PDB file of C-alpha atoms in Angstrom:
ATOM      1  CA  MET J 258      17.614  10.599  -7.353  1.00 41.00           C
ATOM      2  CA  LYS J 259      17.523  10.500  -3.602  1.00 41.00           C
ATOM      3  CA  ASN J 260      17.742   7.255  -1.638  1.00 43.00           C
ATOM      4  CA  ILE J 261      14.966   4.936  -2.840  1.00 43.00           C
ATOM      5  CA  TYR J 262      15.670   2.775   0.200  1.00 44.00           C
ATOM      6  CA  TYR J 263      13.495   5.242   2.167  1.00 46.00           C
ATOM      7  CA  VAL J 264      10.517   4.336   0.000  1.00 49.00           C
ATOM      8  CA  ILE J 265      10.885   0.671   0.779  1.00 47.00           C
ATOM      9  CA  LEU J 266      11.263   1.266   4.506  1.00 51.00           C
ATOM     10  CA  LEU J 267       8.044   3.258   4.504  1.00 53.00           C
ATOM     11  CA  ILE J 268       6.136   0.791   2.347  1.00 53.00           C
ATOM     12  CA  ILE J 269       7.236  -2.164   4.459  1.00 49.00           C
ATOM     13  CA  SER J 270       6.262  -0.300   7.615  1.00 49.00           C
ATOM     14  CA  ILE J 271       2.888   0.609   6.135  1.00 50.00           C
ATOM     15  CA  LEU J 272       2.181  -2.913   4.925  1.00 47.00           C
ATOM     16  CA  SER J 273       3.161  -4.302   8.324  1.00 39.00           C
ATOM     17  CA  ILE J 274       0.786  -2.260  10.494  1.00 34.00           C
ATOM     18  CA  ALA J 275      -2.993  -1.741  11.053  1.00 31.00           C
ATOM     19  CA  THR J 276      -5.920  -1.301  13.466  1.00 30.00           C
ATOM     20  CA  THR J 277      -9.339  -2.993  13.626  1.00 30.00           C
ATOM     21  CA  SER J 278     -11.474  -1.568  16.404  1.00 33.00           C
ATOM     22  CA  CYS J 279     -15.082  -1.803  15.243  1.00 35.00           C
ATOM     23  CA  LYS J 280     -17.124  -4.851  14.325  1.00 38.00           C
ATOM     24  CA  PRO J 281     -19.139  -4.642  11.088  1.00 39.00           C
ATOM     25  CA  LYS J 282     -22.812  -3.768  11.499  1.00 48.00           C
ATOM     26  CA  GLN J 283     -24.305  -3.842   8.020  1.00 63.00           C
ATOM     27  CA  THR J 284     -23.305  -4.262   4.386  1.00 70.00           C
ATOM     28  CA  LEU J 285     -22.567  -1.112   2.381  1.00 68.00           C
ATOM     29  CA  ALA J 286     -23.820  -0.702  -1.172  1.00 63.00           C
ATOM     30  CA  VAL J 287     -21.016  -0.333  -3.713  1.00 68.00           C
ATOM     31  CA  THR J 288     -21.670   2.044  -6.609  1.00 60.00           C
ATOM     32  CA  PRO J 289     -20.616   0.579  -9.981  1.00 52.00           C
ATOM     33  CA  MET J 290     -17.322   2.032 -11.243  1.00 55.00           C
ATOM     34  CA  GLN J 291     -17.628   4.868 -13.757  1.00 56.00           C
ATOM     35  CA  ILE J 292     -14.928   4.197 -16.356  1.00 54.00           C
ATOM     36  CA  THR J 293     -13.955   7.215 -18.448  1.00 56.00           C
ATOM     37  CA  THR J 294     -11.003   5.806 -20.390  1.00 60.00           C
ATOM     38  CA  GLU J 295     -11.629   4.675 -23.972  1.00 65.00           C
ATOM     39  CA  ASP J 296      -8.871   2.035 -23.841  1.00 83.00           C
ATOM     40  CA  VAL J 297     -10.721  -1.298 -23.836  1.00 89.00           C
ATOM     41  CA  ASN J 298      -7.794  -3.092 -22.155  1.00 92.00           C
ATOM     42  CA  ILE J 299      -7.725  -0.628 -19.285  1.00 92.00           C
ATOM     43  CA  GLN J 300     -11.506  -0.939 -19.042  1.00 91.00           C
ATOM     44  CA  LYS J 301     -11.054  -4.678 -18.686  1.00 93.00           C
ATOM     45  CA  VAL J 302      -8.614  -4.460 -15.782  1.00 94.00           C
ATOM     46  CA  LEU J 303     -10.636  -1.755 -14.008  1.00 92.00           C
ATOM     47  CA  GLN J 304     -13.753  -3.902 -14.175  1.00 92.00           C
ATOM     48  CA  ALA J 305     -11.926  -6.961 -12.848  1.00 94.00           C
ATOM     49  CA  GLN J 306      -9.970  -5.383  -9.951  1.00 94.00           C
ATOM     50  CA  PRO J 307     -11.467  -5.449  -6.406  1.00 94.00           C
ATOM     51  CA  HIS J 308     -14.349  -3.006  -5.860  1.00 93.00           C
ATOM     52  CA  PHE J 309     -15.070  -1.986  -2.276  1.00 94.00           C
ATOM     53  CA  ILE J 310     -15.873   0.884   0.064  1.00 93.00           C
ATOM     54  CA  THR J 311     -14.438  -0.689   3.219  1.00 94.00           C
ATOM     55  CA  ALA J 312     -11.896  -3.461   3.753  1.00 93.00           C
ATOM     56  CA  ASN J 313     -11.202  -4.887   7.200  1.00 92.00           C
ATOM     57  CA  ALA J 314      -8.353  -7.416   7.380  1.00 89.00           C
ATOM     58  CA  GLY J 315      -8.694  -8.604  10.954  1.00 85.00           C
ATOM     59  CA  LYS J 316      -5.836 -11.084  10.806  1.00 87.00           C
ATOM     60  CA  LEU J 317      -2.567 -10.885   8.871  1.00 85.00           C
ATOM     61  CA  ASN J 318       0.654 -12.843   9.100  1.00 85.00           C
ATOM     62  CA  VAL J 319       3.654 -10.712   8.119  1.00 81.00           C
ATOM     63  CA  ASN J 320       7.192 -11.909   7.346  1.00 84.00           C
ATOM     64  CA  ILE J 321      10.007  -9.437   6.672  1.00 81.00           C
ATOM     65  CA  SER J 322      13.374 -10.593   5.340  1.00 84.00           C
ATOM     66  CA  LEU J 323      16.302  -8.168   5.667  1.00 75.00           C
ATOM     67  CA  PRO J 324      19.969  -8.716   4.783  1.00 77.00           C
ATOM     68  CA  ASN J 325      20.909  -9.623   8.352  1.00 78.00           C
ATOM     69  CA  LYS J 326      17.688 -10.789   9.963  1.00 78.00           C
ATOM     70  CA  GLU J 327      14.182 -12.099   9.468  1.00 82.00           C
ATOM     71  CA  LEU J 328      11.124 -10.943  11.379  1.00 77.00           C
ATOM     72  CA  SER J 329       7.581 -12.226  11.751  1.00 81.00           C
ATOM     73  CA  SER J 330       4.528 -10.587  13.318  1.00 80.00           C
ATOM     74  CA  SER J 331       0.761 -10.517  13.467  1.00 84.00           C
ATOM     75  CA  ALA J 332      -0.976  -7.416  12.156  1.00 83.00           C
ATOM     76  CA  THR J 333      -4.339  -6.005  11.085  1.00 83.00           C
ATOM     77  CA  CYS J 334      -5.446  -3.544   8.394  1.00 87.00           C
ATOM     78  CA  LYS J 335      -8.506  -1.355   7.814  1.00 90.00           C
ATOM     79  CA  ILE J 336      -9.234   0.767   4.726  1.00 93.00           C
ATOM     80  CA  TYR J 337     -12.044   3.230   4.132  1.00 93.00           C
ATOM     81  CA  ARG J 338     -11.684   3.834   0.419  1.00 93.00           C
ATOM     82  CA  ASP J 339     -10.304   7.232  -0.657  1.00 92.00           C
ATOM     83  CA  SER J 340     -10.492   8.478   2.957  1.00 93.00           C
ATOM     84  CA  VAL J 341      -8.206   6.694   5.392  1.00 94.00           C
ATOM     85  CA  ILE J 342      -5.963   3.679   5.922  1.00 92.00           C
ATOM     86  CA  GLN J 343      -5.304   2.605   9.511  1.00 87.00           C
ATOM     87  CA  LEU J 344      -2.663  -0.012  10.191  1.00 81.00           C
ATOM     88  CA  SER J 345      -1.091  -1.573  13.284  1.00 78.00           C
ATOM     89  CA  ILE J 346       1.597  -4.121  14.099  1.00 75.00           C
ATOM     90  CA  GLN J 347       0.997  -6.442  17.048  1.00 75.00           C
ATOM     91  CA  PRO J 348       4.037  -8.679  17.610  1.00 70.00           C
ATOM     92  CA  PHE J 349       3.136  -9.996  21.068  1.00 69.00           C
ATOM     93  CA  MET J 350      -0.299 -11.440  21.916  1.00 68.00           C
ATOM     94  CA  GLY J 351      -2.237  -8.677  20.184  1.00 69.00           C
ATOM     95  CA  ILE J 352      -0.341  -5.855  21.893  1.00 77.00           C
ATOM     96  CA  GLU J 353      -0.002  -2.923  19.480  1.00 78.00           C
ATOM     97  CA  MET J 354       3.571  -1.737  19.001  1.00 81.00           C
ATOM     98  CA  ALA J 355       2.923   0.983  16.419  1.00 82.00           C
ATOM     99  CA  LYS J 356       0.220   2.496  14.245  1.00 84.00           C
ATOM    100  CA  ILE J 357       0.203   4.187  10.849  1.00 85.00           C
ATOM    101  CA  GLU J 358      -2.620   6.380   9.575  1.00 91.00           C
ATOM    102  CA  LEU J 359      -2.793   7.643   6.017  1.00 93.00           C
ATOM    103  CA  THR J 360      -5.249  10.184   4.665  1.00 93.00           C
ATOM    104  CA  PRO J 361      -5.213  11.870   1.232  1.00 93.00           C
ATOM    105  CA  GLU J 362      -3.454  14.839   2.885  1.00 92.00           C
ATOM    106  CA  ALA J 363      -0.774  13.297   5.088  1.00 92.00           C
ATOM    107  CA  LEU J 364       0.867  10.243   6.616  1.00 90.00           C
ATOM    108  CA  TYR J 365       1.236   9.694  10.373  1.00 91.00           C
ATOM    109  CA  VAL J 366       3.253   7.094  12.271  1.00 88.00           C
ATOM    110  CA  PHE J 367       2.492   6.597  15.980  1.00 90.00           C
ATOM    111  CA  GLU J 368       5.259   4.753  17.810  1.00 86.00           C
ATOM    112  CA  LYS J 369       3.776   3.337  20.989  1.00 85.00           C
ATOM    113  CA  LEU J 370       7.000   2.184  22.662  1.00 81.00           C
ATOM    114  CA  ASN J 371       8.600   5.656  22.626  1.00 86.00           C
ATOM    115  CA  ASN J 372       5.321   7.603  22.742  1.00 91.00           C
ATOM    116  CA  LYS J 373       6.260   9.537  19.586  1.00 92.00           C
ATOM    117  CA  TYR J 374       4.458  10.449  16.383  1.00 92.00           C
ATOM    118  CA  TYR J 375       5.794  11.387  12.956  1.00 91.00           C
ATOM    119  CA  HIS J 376       3.892  13.494  10.412  1.00 90.00           C
ATOM    120  CA  LEU J 377       4.614  13.946   6.721  1.00 88.00           C
ATOM    121  CA  VAL J 378       2.666  15.369   3.781  1.00 90.00           C
ATOM    122  CA  TYR J 379       3.152  13.600   0.467  1.00 89.00           C
ATOM    123  CA  GLU J 380       5.105  16.469  -1.082  1.00 89.00           C
ATOM    124  CA  GLN J 381       7.675  15.992   1.695  1.00 86.00           C
ATOM    125  CA  LEU J 382       7.676  12.253   1.127  1.00 80.00           C
ATOM    126  CA  THR J 383       8.408  12.836  -2.555  1.00 80.00           C
ATOM    127  CA  GLU J 384      11.218  15.214  -1.576  1.00 79.00           C
ATOM    128  CA  TYR J 385      12.710  12.613   0.787  1.00 73.00           C
ATOM    129  CA  THR J 386      12.578   9.795  -1.745  1.00 71.00           C
ATOM    130  CA  GLY J 387      12.811  11.395  -5.163  1.00 70.00           C
ATOM    131  CA  VAL J 388       9.741   9.323  -6.154  1.00 76.00           C
ATOM    132  CA  PRO J 389       6.250  10.805  -6.676  1.00 82.00           C
ATOM    133  CA  LEU J 390       3.977   9.192  -4.100  1.00 84.00           C
ATOM    134  CA  SER J 391       0.394   9.810  -3.038  1.00 89.00           C
ATOM    135  CA  PHE J 392      -2.207   8.311  -0.712  1.00 91.00           C
ATOM    136  CA  TYR J 393      -3.753   6.609  -3.743  1.00 91.00           C
ATOM    137  CA  ASP J 394      -0.504   4.772  -4.540  1.00 90.00           C
ATOM    138  CA  PHE J 395      -0.434   3.168  -1.102  1.00 88.00           C
ATOM    139  CA  GLN J 396      -4.162   2.394  -1.266  1.00 91.00           C
ATOM    140  CA  ALA J 397      -3.802   0.799  -4.698  1.00 91.00           C
ATOM    141  CA  LEU J 398      -0.746  -1.232  -3.694  1.00 89.00           C
ATOM    142  CA  LEU J 399      -2.597  -2.638  -0.682  1.00 87.00           C
ATOM    143  CA  SER J 400      -5.824  -3.373  -2.549  1.00 91.00           C
ATOM    144  CA  ASN J 401      -4.633  -4.797  -5.884  1.00 94.00           C
ATOM    145  CA  GLN J 402      -5.655  -1.772  -7.998  1.00 94.00           C
ATOM    146  CA  LEU J 403      -4.319  -0.294 -11.225  1.00 95.00           C
ATOM    147  CA  PHE J 404      -2.539   3.026 -10.549  1.00 93.00           C
ATOM    148  CA  THR J 405       0.089   5.431 -11.859  1.00 93.00           C
ATOM    149  CA  LEU J 406       2.696   6.758  -9.427  1.00 89.00           C
ATOM    150  CA  GLY J 407       1.935  10.089  -7.776  1.00 85.00           C
ATOM    151  CA  ALA J 408      -1.435  10.560  -9.472  1.00 84.00           C
ATOM    152  CA  PHE J 409      -4.874  11.351  -8.129  1.00 80.00           C
ATOM    153  CA  LYS J 410      -6.742   8.115  -8.875  1.00 75.00           C
ATOM    154  CA  ASP J 411      -6.971   7.656 -12.669  1.00 77.00           C
ATOM    155  CA  GLU J 412      -5.824  11.058 -13.901  1.00 80.00           C
ATOM    156  CA  ASN J 413      -2.816   9.627 -15.801  1.00 88.00           C
ATOM    157  CA  PHE J 414      -4.459   6.534 -17.252  1.00 91.00           C
ATOM    158  CA  ASP J 415      -4.340   8.136 -20.706  1.00 90.00           C
ATOM    159  CA  LYS J 416      -0.519   7.997 -20.449  1.00 92.00           C
ATOM    160  CA  ILE J 417      -0.453   4.226 -19.966  1.00 94.00           C
ATOM    161  CA  VAL J 418       0.886   2.171 -22.870  1.00 93.00           C
ATOM    162  CA  THR J 419      -0.586  -1.332 -23.196  1.00 93.00           C
ATOM    163  CA  GLU J 420       1.444  -4.285 -24.454  1.00 92.00           C
ATOM    164  CA  LYS J 421       0.153  -7.794 -25.104  1.00 90.00           C
ATOM    165  CA  SER J 422       1.888 -11.105 -24.520  1.00 85.00           C
ATOM    166  CA  SER J 423       0.546 -14.600 -25.113  1.00 84.00           C
ATOM    167  CA  LYS J 424      -0.916 -14.837 -21.611  1.00 89.00           C
ATOM    168  CA  ALA J 425      -1.017 -11.311 -20.173  1.00 94.00           C
ATOM    169  CA  LEU J 426      -1.591  -7.608 -20.682  1.00 95.00           C
ATOM    170  CA  ILE J 427       1.269  -5.337 -19.593  1.00 96.00           C
ATOM    171  CA  PHE J 428       0.425  -1.737 -18.648  1.00 96.00           C
ATOM    172  CA  LYS J 429       3.445   0.603 -18.689  1.00 95.00           C
ATOM    173  CA  TYR J 430       3.675   4.130 -17.292  1.00 95.00           C
ATOM    174  CA  GLN J 431       6.795   6.335 -17.287  1.00 92.00           C
ATOM    175  CA  THR J 432       7.956   9.518 -15.593  1.00 88.00           C
ATOM    176  CA  ASN J 433      11.238  11.325 -16.226  1.00 86.00           C
ATOM    177  CA  ASP J 434      12.996   8.991 -13.775  1.00 85.00           C
ATOM    178  CA  LEU J 435      10.876   5.858 -13.341  1.00 89.00           C
ATOM    179  CA  VAL J 436       9.223   3.052 -15.274  1.00 92.00           C
ATOM    180  CA  GLN J 437       6.147   1.373 -13.770  1.00 94.00           C
ATOM    181  CA  SER J 438       4.734  -1.879 -15.142  1.00 96.00           C
ATOM    182  CA  THR J 439       1.533  -3.720 -14.167  1.00 97.00           C
ATOM    183  CA  THR J 440       0.874  -7.305 -15.309  1.00 97.00           C
ATOM    184  CA  PHE J 441      -2.756  -8.396 -15.772  1.00 97.00           C
ATOM    185  CA  GLU J 442      -3.203 -12.122 -16.217  1.00 96.00           C
ATOM    186  CA  SER J 443      -6.062 -14.609 -15.671  1.00 95.00           C
ATOM    187  CA  ASN J 444      -8.394 -11.669 -15.049  1.00 95.00           C
ATOM    188  CA  GLN J 445      -6.388 -10.288 -12.110  1.00 96.00           C
ATOM    189  CA  ILE J 446      -3.527  -7.867 -11.467  1.00 97.00           C
ATOM    190  CA  ARG J 447      -0.684 -10.262 -10.706  1.00 97.00           C
ATOM    191  CA  LYS J 448       2.384  -8.039 -10.543  1.00 97.00           C
ATOM    192  CA  VAL J 449       3.482  -4.406 -10.180  1.00 95.00           C
ATOM    193  CA  GLU J 450       7.096  -3.399 -10.906  1.00 94.00           C
ATOM    194  CA  VAL J 451       8.883  -0.061 -10.519  1.00 91.00           C
ATOM    195  CA  SER J 452      12.456   0.640 -11.641  1.00 89.00           C
ATOM    196  CA  ASP J 453      14.486   3.763 -12.193  1.00 85.00           C
ATOM    197  CA  LYS J 454      15.711   4.319 -15.730  1.00 82.00           C
ATOM    198  CA  GLY J 455      19.291   3.866 -14.615  1.00 78.00           C
ATOM    199  CA  GLN J 456      18.405   0.367 -13.339  1.00 74.00           C
ATOM    200  CA  SER J 457      19.920   1.106  -9.917  1.00 77.00           C
ATOM    201  CA  PHE J 458      16.911  -0.401  -8.135  1.00 80.00           C
ATOM    202  CA  HIS J 459      13.960  -2.670  -8.797  1.00 86.00           C
ATOM    203  CA  PHE J 460      10.769  -2.851  -6.741  1.00 88.00           C
ATOM    204  CA  GLN J 461       8.252  -5.644  -7.337  1.00 92.00           C
ATOM    205  CA  THR J 462       4.924  -6.681  -5.798  1.00 93.00           C
ATOM    206  CA  ASN J 463       3.341 -10.050  -6.633  1.00 96.00           C
ATOM    207  CA  TYR J 464      -0.276 -10.979  -5.828  1.00 96.00           C
ATOM    208  CA  SER J 465      -1.489 -14.583  -5.526  1.00 97.00           C
ATOM    209  CA  ASP J 466      -3.981 -16.989  -3.928  1.00 96.00           C
ATOM    210  CA  PHE J 467      -7.050 -15.002  -4.964  1.00 96.00           C
ATOM    211  CA  ALA J 468     -10.235 -15.722  -3.028  1.00 94.00           C
ATOM    212  CA  LYS J 469     -13.786 -14.400  -2.949  1.00 94.00           C
ATOM    213  CA  ASN J 470     -15.043 -12.705   0.220  1.00 93.00           C
ATOM    214  CA  ASP J 471     -18.312 -10.730   0.365  1.00 92.00           C
ATOM    215  CA  ASP J 472     -18.492 -10.852  -3.464  1.00 93.00           C
ATOM    216  CA  VAL J 473     -15.016  -9.259  -3.765  1.00 94.00           C
ATOM    217  CA  ILE J 474     -12.196 -11.255  -5.363  1.00 94.00           C
ATOM    218  CA  ALA J 475      -8.836 -10.215  -3.893  1.00 94.00           C
ATOM    219  CA  PRO J 476      -5.396 -11.749  -3.210  1.00 95.00           C
ATOM    220  CA  LYS J 477      -4.668 -13.442   0.103  1.00 94.00           C
ATOM    221  CA  ILE J 478      -0.892 -13.325  -0.393  1.00 94.00           C
ATOM    222  CA  ILE J 479       1.197 -10.258  -1.306  1.00 92.00           C
ATOM    223  CA  ASP J 480       4.939 -10.610  -1.895  1.00 92.00           C
ATOM    224  CA  ILE J 481       7.109  -7.484  -2.066  1.00 88.00           C
ATOM    225  CA  GLN J 482      10.775  -7.400  -3.030  1.00 88.00           C
ATOM    226  CA  PHE J 483      13.238  -4.538  -3.359  1.00 84.00           C
ATOM    227  CA  VAL J 484      16.687  -4.995  -4.888  1.00 83.00           C
ATOM    228  CA  ASN J 485      19.505  -2.498  -5.345  1.00 78.00           C
ATOM    229  CA  SER J 486      23.291  -2.762  -5.474  1.00 74.00           C
ATOM    230  CA  LYS J 487      23.542  -3.045  -1.678  1.00 75.00           C
ATOM    231  CA  ASN J 488      20.395  -4.712  -0.355  1.00 76.00           C
ATOM    232  CA  THR J 489      17.638  -7.196  -1.037  1.00 82.00           C
ATOM    233  CA  LEU J 490      14.564  -6.702   1.122  1.00 82.00           C
ATOM    234  CA  LYS J 491      11.544  -9.008   1.081  1.00 86.00           C
ATOM    235  CA  LEU J 492       8.100  -8.767   2.631  1.00 85.00           C
ATOM    236  CA  LYS J 493       5.422 -11.425   2.506  1.00 87.00           C
ATOM    237  CA  PHE J 494       2.077 -11.183   4.178  1.00 80.00           C
ATOM    238  CA  LYS J 495      -0.857 -13.529   4.173  1.00 89.00           C
ATOM    239  CA  ILE J 496      -4.386 -12.348   4.833  1.00 91.00           C
ATOM    240  CA  GLU J 497      -6.063 -14.878   7.118  1.00 92.00           C
ATOM    241  CA  LYS J 498      -9.345 -13.010   7.625  1.00 91.00           C
ATOM    242  CA  ILE J 499     -10.900 -10.102   5.718  1.00 92.00           C
ATOM    243  CA  GLU J 500     -14.339  -8.533   5.273  1.00 93.00           C
ATOM    244  CA  PHE J 501     -15.424  -6.093   2.565  1.00 95.00           C
ATOM    245  CA  ASN J 502     -18.132  -3.442   2.437  1.00 94.00           C
ATOM    246  CA  LYS J 503     -19.205  -3.746   6.072  1.00 93.00           C
ATOM    247  CA  GLN J 504     -20.091  -0.627   8.007  1.00 88.00           C
ATOM    248  CA  MET J 505     -17.339   0.547  10.390  1.00 85.00           C
ATOM    249  CA  ARG J 506     -16.255   3.671  12.238  1.00 80.00           C
ATOM    250  CA  VAL J 507     -12.780   5.117  11.834  1.00 80.00           C
ATOM    251  CA  ILE J 508     -11.463   7.179  14.745  1.00 82.00           C
ATOM    252  CA  LEU J 509      -8.189   8.975  14.018  1.00 88.00           C
ATOM    253  CA  THR J 510      -5.515   9.033  16.710  1.00 89.00           C
ATOM    254  CA  ASN J 511      -5.017  12.292  18.613  1.00 90.00           C
ATOM    255  CA  PRO J 512      -1.383  13.449  18.012  1.00 91.00           C
ATOM    256  CA  LEU J 513      -1.503  15.616  21.160  1.00 91.00           C
ATOM    257  CA  ARG J 514      -1.082  12.443  23.213  1.00 92.00           C
ATOM    258  CA  TYR J 515       2.364  11.893  21.705  1.00 93.00           C
ATOM    259  CA  LYS J 516       5.675  13.718  21.501  1.00 94.00           C
ATOM    260  CA  VAL J 517       6.748  14.999  18.079  1.00 93.00           C
ATOM    261  CA  GLY J 518       9.403  12.849  16.428  1.00 90.00           C
ATOM    262  CA  GLN J 519      11.730  13.644  13.522  1.00 85.00           C
ATOM    263  CA  TRP J 520      11.312  11.688  10.296  1.00 77.00           C
ATOM    264  CA  GLN J 521      15.048  11.302   9.863  1.00 73.00           C
ATOM    265  CA  ASP J 522      15.190   9.409  13.172  1.00 74.00           C
ATOM    266  CA  LEU J 523      12.474   7.011  12.010  1.00 71.00           C
ATOM    267  CA  LEU J 524      14.114   6.425   8.636  1.00 64.00           C
ATOM    268  CA  GLU J 525      17.454   5.665  10.270  1.00 66.00           C
ATOM    269  CA  ASN J 526      15.826   3.457  12.893  1.00 66.00           C
ATOM    270  CA  PRO J 527      12.715   1.937  11.269  1.00 60.00           C
ATOM    271  CA  LEU J 528      10.008   0.215  13.290  1.00 58.00           C
ATOM    272  CA  PHE J 529      11.221  -3.244  12.302  1.00 55.00           C
TER     273      PHE J 529
END
């Protein structure tokens, strides 16, 4: 398997960046989820997870802990479900340092300081990392949703194996190389874990401090940790302000305003 460290660098960058440019105008109607799986436990978690069309986190506090340093920054995040995620990091008085835009087709990073942009389709991202990744994985990780790595929404839910403990339901999904586990407890997704079968790395996301905003119950705190034989990386971000299902425009950044950058350069010198 190729270097899983790349996955964590990308995820931390993505979770640390966002853009909020438009104020909400009106509330959007959310269509009730159509659940096709016959597994009653999966039905339970799908009913309980956050349901939204738009999510606009106008204020985030982000803390990143690396082996040799610790960083803190303000950020914002905007999601238009199944269409686009726009993220931006603003370390100094609301000044945007970088922006990430994800669509179902590709991932872009716009580095403001060097006036460069980086473009990658998900097949390339999988080739870089050795891990199947899609737009829907990043969307689900950000929004406390049940997912299976590399899948289009719920297409692999029939491959999930459900285990019960005294307090929780554990949903397990496996590929040839990876094991993914989702813990559902107290009517919320509380934890997502991914490990390779050789146990050379472990990636974990914990969700806590759930609150209700605009009739959507979602976590205010997300803790991410990655451990391998060489590094322990931690990310914690707290959502200070968020609105769901409010009308908003999403304007994608024009890449022609930037110089083309090489992904290898970004991976070797990440934004943080």
